Amino acid sequence: RPPIFRQLSGEGDGLGEIRFEFNGVQYRPLLCRHGRIVTLLVGAKEVNDRFDPRNACEKAQNRKKEIEAEHERSIPCWLTLE
């Protein structure tokens, strides 16, 4: 069984994905971590072992750079995980 979360490599270096299925669709939201802070960057799906949209990693990397340059671009939403 694949992990629920995994770090990406290649064009996704520095990003992670949450892996889950719902109604037969493989969802793969992309995120980054800064210490204990996790930021959701792009919503994506996996279709035929590729991200949809195909440029999901590029979009996520650009958003990550924006957030690193201006931390105010990320709005905290505190969740309690059990």
mmCIF file of C-alpha atoms in Angstrom:
data_model
loop_
_atom_site.group_PDB
_atom_site.id
_atom_site.type_symbol
_atom_site.label_atom_id
_atom_site.label_comp_id
_atom_site.label_asym_id
_atom_site.label_seq_id
_atom_site.Cartn_x
_atom_site.Cartn_y
_atom_site.Cartn_z
ATOM 1 C CA ARG A 1 0.000 0.000 0.000
ATOM 2 C CA PRO A 2 1.413 3.435 -0.897
ATOM 3 C CA PRO A 3 1.962 5.964 1.902
ATOM 4 C CA ILE A 4 -0.647 8.634 2.629
ATOM 5 C CA PHE A 5 2.057 11.333 2.453
ATOM 6 C CA ARG A 6 5.298 11.326 0.526
ATOM 7 C CA GLN A 7 8.044 13.743 -0.413
ATOM 8 C CA LEU A 8 8.484 14.352 -4.127
ATOM 9 C CA SER A 9 11.717 14.495 -6.118
ATOM 10 C CA GLY A 10 12.758 15.801 -9.514
ATOM 11 C CA GLU A 11 10.590 18.766 -10.523
ATOM 12 C CA GLY A 12 8.706 18.270 -7.238
ATOM 13 C CA ASP A 13 11.842 18.547 -5.085
ATOM 14 C CA GLY A 14 10.947 20.316 -1.824
ATOM 15 C CA LEU A 15 7.258 19.469 -2.196
ATOM 16 C CA GLY A 16 5.097 16.747 -0.726
ATOM 17 C CA GLU A 17 1.838 15.153 -1.733
ATOM 18 C CA ILE A 18 -1.083 13.835 0.262
ATOM 19 C CA ARG A 19 -2.388 10.682 -1.399
ATOM 20 C CA PHE A 20 -6.031 9.633 -1.165
ATOM 21 C CA GLU A 21 -8.819 8.240 -3.305
ATOM 22 C CA PHE A 22 -12.437 9.344 -3.355
ATOM 23 C CA ASN A 23 -15.105 8.019 -5.743
ATOM 24 C CA GLY A 24 -12.442 6.338 -7.861
ATOM 25 C CA VAL A 25 -10.373 9.525 -8.290
ATOM 26 C CA GLN A 26 -6.752 9.604 -7.066
ATOM 27 C CA TYR A 27 -6.333 13.015 -5.422
ATOM 28 C CA ARG A 28 -2.825 14.419 -4.889
ATOM 29 C CA PRO A 29 -2.847 17.904 -3.301
ATOM 30 C CA LEU A 30 0.688 19.327 -3.311
ATOM 31 C CA LEU A 31 2.140 21.093 -0.278
ATOM 32 C CA CYS A 32 5.320 22.344 1.324
ATOM 33 C CA ARG A 33 6.523 22.372 4.914
ATOM 34 C CA HIS A 34 8.335 25.030 6.898
ATOM 35 C CA GLY A 35 9.035 23.474 10.272
ATOM 36 C CA ARG A 36 5.644 22.521 11.688
ATOM 37 C CA ILE A 37 3.746 24.714 9.215
ATOM 38 C CA VAL A 38 2.233 22.968 6.199
ATOM 39 C CA THR A 39 0.972 25.023 3.251
ATOM 40 C CA LEU A 40 -1.370 23.602 0.636
ATOM 41 C CA LEU A 41 -0.124 24.891 -2.732
ATOM 42 C CA VAL A 42 -2.034 23.181 -5.559
ATOM 43 C CA GLY A 43 -4.890 20.739 -5.869
ATOM 44 C CA ALA A 44 -4.052 17.902 -8.263
ATOM 45 C CA LYS A 45 -5.185 14.444 -9.299
ATOM 46 C CA GLU A 46 -3.218 11.469 -10.564
ATOM 47 C CA VAL A 47 -4.262 10.184 -13.972
ATOM 48 C CA ASN A 48 -2.220 7.418 -15.655
ATOM 49 C CA ASP A 49 0.687 7.942 -13.202
ATOM 50 C CA ARG A 50 0.874 11.683 -14.008
ATOM 51 C CA PHE A 51 -0.398 14.793 -12.286
ATOM 52 C CA ASP A 52 -3.479 16.548 -13.616
ATOM 53 C CA PRO A 53 -2.923 19.394 -14.265
ATOM 54 C CA ARG A 54 0.378 18.392 -15.852
ATOM 55 C CA ASN A 55 2.058 21.586 -14.643
ATOM 56 C CA ALA A 56 1.013 21.007 -11.004
ATOM 57 C CA CYS A 57 4.629 20.816 -9.741
ATOM 58 C CA GLU A 58 5.603 23.979 -11.616
ATOM 59 C CA LYS A 59 2.600 25.857 -10.176
ATOM 60 C CA ALA A 60 3.359 24.562 -6.680
ATOM 61 C CA GLN A 61 7.049 25.556 -6.930
ATOM 62 C CA ASN A 62 6.083 29.076 -8.051
ATOM 63 C CA ARG A 63 3.604 29.452 -5.183
ATOM 64 C CA LYS A 64 6.186 28.129 -2.731
ATOM 65 C CA LYS A 65 8.658 30.799 -3.891
ATOM 66 C CA GLU A 66 5.987 33.495 -3.519
ATOM 67 C CA ILE A 67 5.255 32.374 0.040
ATOM 68 C CA GLU A 68 8.946 32.198 0.951
ATOM 69 C CA ALA A 69 9.391 35.763 -0.338
ATOM 70 C CA GLU A 70 6.197 37.077 1.319
ATOM 71 C CA HIS A 71 5.005 34.999 4.250
ATOM 72 C CA GLU A 72 1.761 37.014 4.344
ATOM 73 C CA ARG A 73 0.705 35.215 1.123
ATOM 74 C CA SER A 74 -0.027 32.143 3.270
ATOM 75 C CA ILE A 75 -3.010 32.369 5.618
ATOM 76 C CA PRO A 76 -2.848 30.091 8.679
ATOM 77 C CA CYS A 77 -5.672 27.674 9.330
ATOM 78 C CA TRP A 78 -5.087 25.746 12.534
ATOM 79 C CA LEU A 79 -6.266 22.147 12.477
ATOM 80 C CA THR A 80 -6.212 19.614 15.257
ATOM 81 C CA LEU A 81 -5.114 16.246 13.933
ATOM 82 C CA GLU A 82 -6.096 13.191 15.908
#
